Short mmCIF file of C-alpha atoms in Angstrom, two decimals:
data_model
loop_
_atom_site.label_atom_id
_atom_site.label_comp_id
_atom_site.label_asym_id
_atom_site.label_seq_id
_atom_site.Cartn_x
_atom_site.Cartn_y
_atom_site.Cartn_z
CA UNK F 1 128.91 97.38 403.08
CA UNK F 2 125.77 95.92 404.93
CA UNK F 3 127.90 95.34 408.06
CA UNK F 4 129.19 98.66 407.91
CA UNK F 5 125.71 100.03 407.62
CA UNK F 6 124.46 98.02 410.59
CA UNK F 7 127.62 99.01 412.49
CA UNK F 8 126.90 102.83 411.91
CA UNK F 9 123.36 102.43 412.69
CA UNK F 10 124.08 100.82 416.21
CA UNK F 11 126.98 103.16 416.96
CA UNK F 12 124.54 106.30 416.16
CA UNK F 13 121.64 104.65 417.82
CA UNK F 14 121.34 107.19 420.74
CA UNK F 15 121.51 110.36 418.53
CA UNK F 16 118.99 108.84 415.98
CA UNK F 17 116.46 108.05 418.58
CA UNK F 18 116.99 111.64 420.15
CA UNK F 19 116.34 113.28 416.85
CA UNK F 20 113.28 111.35 415.97
CA UNK F 21 111.84 111.92 419.40
CA UNK F 22 112.31 115.47 418.76
CA UNK F 23 110.74 115.23 415.50
CA UNK F 24 107.70 113.18 416.86
CA UNK F 25 107.30 116.05 419.55
CA UNK F 26 107.07 118.71 416.98
CA UNK F 27 104.75 116.62 414.79
CA UNK F 28 102.49 115.88 417.68
CA UNK F 29 102.44 119.79 418.42
CA UNK F 30 101.45 120.50 414.98
CA UNK F 31 98.67 117.91 415.16
CA UNK F 32 97.15 119.56 418.21
CA UNK F 33 97.49 122.99 416.95
CA UNK F 34 96.02 122.04 413.61
CA UNK F 35 92.97 120.51 415.38
CA UNK F 36 92.78 123.62 417.57
CA UNK F 37 92.63 126.00 414.48
CA UNK F 38 90.32 123.79 412.61
CA UNK F 39 88.04 123.65 415.63
CA UNK F 40 87.88 127.30 415.96
CA UNK F 41 87.62 127.78 412.17
CA UNK F 42 90.75 130.27 412.03
CA UNK F 43 92.84 130.69 408.97
CA UNK F 44 96.64 130.96 408.87
CA UNK F 45 98.32 134.39 407.49
CA UNK F 46 100.74 134.37 404.69
CA UNK F 47 103.35 135.82 407.26
CA UNK F 48 102.66 132.94 409.75
CA UNK F 49 103.08 130.36 407.04
CA UNK F 50 106.27 131.83 405.73
CA UNK F 51 107.60 131.58 409.24
CA UNK F 52 106.59 128.16 409.67
CA UNK F 53 108.22 126.85 406.38
CA UNK F 54 111.50 128.71 407.01
CA UNK F 55 111.48 127.48 410.59
CA UNK F 56 110.93 123.92 409.33
CA UNK F 57 113.63 124.15 406.95
CA UNK F 58 116.15 125.60 409.31
CA UNK F 59 115.44 123.00 411.88
CA UNK F 60 115.65 120.34 409.23
CA UNK F 61 119.01 121.34 408.13
CA UNK F 62 120.17 121.64 411.62
CA UNK F 63 119.20 118.05 412.44
CA UNK F 64 120.80 116.65 409.29
CA UNK F 65 123.97 118.41 410.19
CA UNK F 66 124.04 116.91 413.62
CA UNK F 67 123.63 113.50 412.24
CA UNK F 68 126.21 114.28 409.48
CA UNK F 69 129.01 115.22 411.69
CA UNK F 70 128.27 112.35 414.15
CA UNK F 71 128.10 109.75 411.28
CA UNK F 72 131.50 110.81 409.93
CA UNK F 73 133.61 112.13 412.62
CA UNK F 74 133.43 109.09 414.80
CA UNK F 75 135.52 107.20 412.32
CA UNK F 76 138.42 109.52 412.83
CA UNK F 77 138.75 109.22 416.45
CA UNK F 78 142.01 107.38 417.53
CA UNK F 79 139.72 104.56 419.04
CA UNK F 80 137.79 103.90 415.84
CA UNK F 81 140.00 104.85 412.78
CA UNK F 82 142.20 101.83 413.27
CA UNK F 83 139.11 99.44 413.37
CA UNK F 84 137.11 101.20 410.57
CA UNK F 85 139.94 101.63 407.98
CA UNK F 86 141.55 98.06 408.63
CA UNK F 87 138.13 96.52 407.46
CA UNK F 88 138.38 94.79 404.13
CA UNK F 89 136.41 97.50 402.24
CA UNK F 90 137.48 99.68 399.35
CA UNK F 91 137.34 103.42 399.61
CA UNK F 92 134.21 103.49 397.24
CA UNK F 93 132.38 101.00 399.23
CA UNK F 94 133.29 103.14 402.41
CA UNK F 95 131.99 106.35 401.00
CA UNK F 96 128.89 104.61 399.47
CA UNK F 97 127.83 103.15 402.77
CA UNK F 98 128.30 106.61 404.48
CA UNK F 99 126.15 108.16 401.77
CA UNK F 100 123.49 105.63 401.89
CA UNK F 101 123.25 105.68 405.62
CA UNK F 102 122.87 109.58 405.73
CA UNK F 103 120.41 109.58 402.74
CA UNK F 104 118.12 106.93 404.58
CA UNK F 105 118.39 109.28 407.65
CA UNK F 106 117.74 112.45 405.55
CA UNK F 107 114.59 110.81 403.78
CA UNK F 108 113.05 109.66 407.13
CA UNK F 109 113.62 113.14 408.50
CA UNK F 110 112.10 114.57 405.34
CA UNK F 111 108.95 112.54 406.09
CA UNK F 112 108.65 114.08 409.43
CA UNK F 113 109.05 117.68 407.80
CA UNK F 114 106.41 116.93 405.06
CA UNK F 115 103.89 115.56 407.61
CA UNK F 116 104.40 118.67 409.64
CA UNK F 117 104.04 120.98 406.63
CA UNK F 118 101.20 119.10 405.60
CA UNK F 119 99.08 119.81 408.84
CA UNK F 120 99.83 123.60 407.93
CA UNK F 121 98.20 123.06 404.56
CA UNK F 122 101.38 123.24 402.30
CA UNK F 123 101.08 121.60 399.06
CA UNK F 124 103.21 118.72 399.00
CA UNK F 125 104.04 118.70 395.35
CA UNK F 126 106.83 117.81 392.88
CA UNK F 127 108.35 121.26 393.30
CA UNK F 128 108.93 120.71 397.05
CA UNK F 129 110.15 117.23 396.42
CA UNK F 130 112.41 118.48 393.88
CA UNK F 131 113.86 121.22 396.14
CA UNK F 132 114.62 118.64 398.80
CA UNK F 133 116.27 116.30 396.34
CA UNK F 134 118.81 119.02 395.49
CA UNK F 135 119.21 119.51 399.31
CA UNK F 136 120.11 115.85 399.62
CA UNK F 137 122.84 116.34 396.92
CA UNK F 138 124.13 119.27 398.56
CA UNK F 139 124.38 117.42 401.90
CA UNK F 140 126.27 114.42 400.28
CA UNK F 141 128.77 117.12 398.97
CA UNK F 142 129.30 118.52 402.56
CA UNK F 143 129.59 115.01 403.79
CA UNK F 144 132.48 114.16 401.26
CA UNK F 145 134.13 117.54 402.17
CA UNK F 146 133.91 116.59 405.82
CA UNK F 147 135.58 113.35 405.26
CA UNK F 148 138.35 115.15 403.27
CA UNK F 149 138.69 117.56 406.14
CA UNK F 150 139.08 114.84 408.70
CA UNK F 151 141.81 113.03 406.57
CA UNK F 152 143.78 116.03 406.22
CA UNK F 153 143.69 116.90 409.85
CA UNK F 154 143.69 113.53 411.38
CA UNK F 155 146.11 111.56 409.14
CA UNK F 156 148.05 114.47 407.32
CA UNK F 157 148.05 116.67 410.46
CA UNK F 158 147.31 119.62 408.35
CA UNK F 159 146.17 122.34 410.70
CA UNK F 160 144.76 124.40 408.14
CA UNK F 161 142.26 121.41 407.02
CA UNK F 162 139.14 123.21 408.03
CA UNK F 163 140.07 126.45 406.34
CA UNK F 164 140.94 124.62 403.07
CA UNK F 165 137.62 122.77 402.99
CA UNK F 166 135.52 126.07 403.72
CA UNK F 167 137.40 127.94 401.10
CA UNK F 168 136.78 124.99 398.57
CA UNK F 169 133.12 124.87 399.35
CA UNK F 170 132.80 128.68 399.05
CA UNK F 171 134.45 128.42 395.67
CA UNK F 172 131.86 125.79 394.79
CA UNK F 173 129.09 128.13 395.60
CA UNK F 174 130.61 130.98 393.94
CA UNK F 175 130.75 128.97 390.77
CA UNK F 176 127.23 127.69 391.30
CA UNK F 177 126.03 131.29 391.68
CA UNK F 178 127.39 132.51 388.31
CA UNK F 179 126.39 129.41 386.27
CA UNK F 180 122.99 129.12 387.76
CA UNK F 181 122.38 132.78 387.39
CA UNK F 182 123.37 133.07 383.59
CA UNK F 183 122.64 129.53 382.46
CA UNK F 184 119.51 128.40 384.14
CA UNK F 185 117.68 126.02 381.94
CA UNK F 186 113.91 125.54 382.51
CA UNK F 187 111.19 123.74 380.74
CA UNK F 188 108.32 125.99 379.26
CA UNK F 189 105.71 124.52 377.06
CA UNK F 190 107.41 121.05 376.89
CA UNK F 191 110.79 122.77 375.53
CA UNK F 192 113.90 123.48 377.31
CA UNK F 193 114.72 127.29 377.32
CA UNK F 194 117.39 129.48 378.80
CA UNK F 195 115.81 131.68 381.68
CA UNK F 196 116.84 135.19 382.14
CA UNK F 197 119.44 135.81 384.73
CA UNK F 198 118.23 134.79 388.25
CA UNK F 199 120.18 135.80 391.31
CA UNK F 200 119.26 133.09 393.58
CA UNK F 201 119.05 130.22 391.34
CA UNK F 202 121.79 128.60 393.14
CA UNK F 203 119.60 127.99 396.41
CA UNK F 204 116.13 128.40 394.96
CA UNK F 205 115.84 126.09 391.81
CA UNK F 206 112.68 127.73 390.28
CA UNK F 207 111.89 130.41 387.65
CA UNK F 208 108.62 132.12 388.35
CA UNK F 209 106.87 132.35 385.15
CA UNK F 210 103.55 133.78 383.60
CA UNK F 211 101.78 130.37 384.10
CA UNK F 212 103.36 129.22 387.23
CA UNK F 213 106.63 127.99 388.71
CA UNK F 214 109.17 126.27 386.22
CA UNK F 215 111.73 123.98 387.60
CA UNK F 216 115.33 125.02 386.97
CA UNK F 217 117.50 122.05 385.95
CA UNK F 218 120.68 123.79 385.99
CA UNK F 219 121.10 123.47 389.93
CA UNK F 220 120.29 119.93 390.04
CA UNK F 221 122.71 119.22 387.06
CA UNK F 222 125.54 121.35 388.59
CA UNK F 223 125.48 120.04 392.28
CA UNK F 224 125.08 116.34 390.91
CA UNK F 225 128.16 116.62 388.72
CA UNK F 226 130.14 118.33 391.43
CA UNK F 227 129.19 115.76 393.93
CA UNK F 228 130.10 112.74 391.54
CA UNK F 229 133.55 114.41 390.87
CA UNK F 230 134.00 115.02 394.69
CA UNK F 231 133.09 111.36 395.11
CA UNK F 232 135.90 110.08 392.71
CA UNK F 233 138.59 112.55 394.14
CA UNK F 234 137.71 111.62 397.62
CA UNK F 235 137.86 107.90 396.77
CA UNK F 236 141.26 108.19 395.43
CA UNK F 237 142.30 110.52 398.26
CA UNK F 238 141.43 107.98 400.82
CA UNK F 239 143.37 105.25 398.89
CA UNK F 240 146.62 107.35 399.02
CA UNK F 241 146.33 108.54 402.55
CA UNK F 242 144.68 105.55 404.46
CA UNK F 243 145.62 102.02 404.54
CA UNK F 244 142.44 100.68 402.67
CA UNK F 245 142.68 97.39 400.49
#
């Protein structure tokens, strides 16, 4: 697996470097802006902070999608598929390598984002880390779905592969909405309790209570179990459709 990890890093070196340079530029801009505001003794409005947070998350998601597609799609071109899938690797090792590779990029990318937020006085606490941990699990789910789509379209020649995968992901989100809305489990006073119906729990894993924000465990558990299940299914799918040992 180590060799495949190194191979992927070398093969995606250009896009990694470019994305990291963009991150460094935004971070440098944030530092300059921070010093400017500090020297003039200015304060940030709530609307401005909200825009900064949403903008940071949107750009963070955009960057990770770019790398995810680059990491996965290159294996399914005619030039690379024979080389990659003739290696002495099991399907589980192949998938694990892709997940580890993406997770490392995700974490490095997140460090830049958290540094950016810190310069705008965001509280980098456990709530924010919990939020992005669930985000990583969701990205891994998308990565596995993308691999399934590529296998269907490139090896099974299924022209509807993209539509099938989109419908599948939409179904997962729909089920997540229902489960997370009506079965949200939160810790209150050191005890696990069922929260009232929460419409946005599937994307916002917090319950706002009288004494603060409670972490909602249901989204984490749901997406983790779904991702593990898809990992097993994708592993078997690769073994049945690609010549892996």
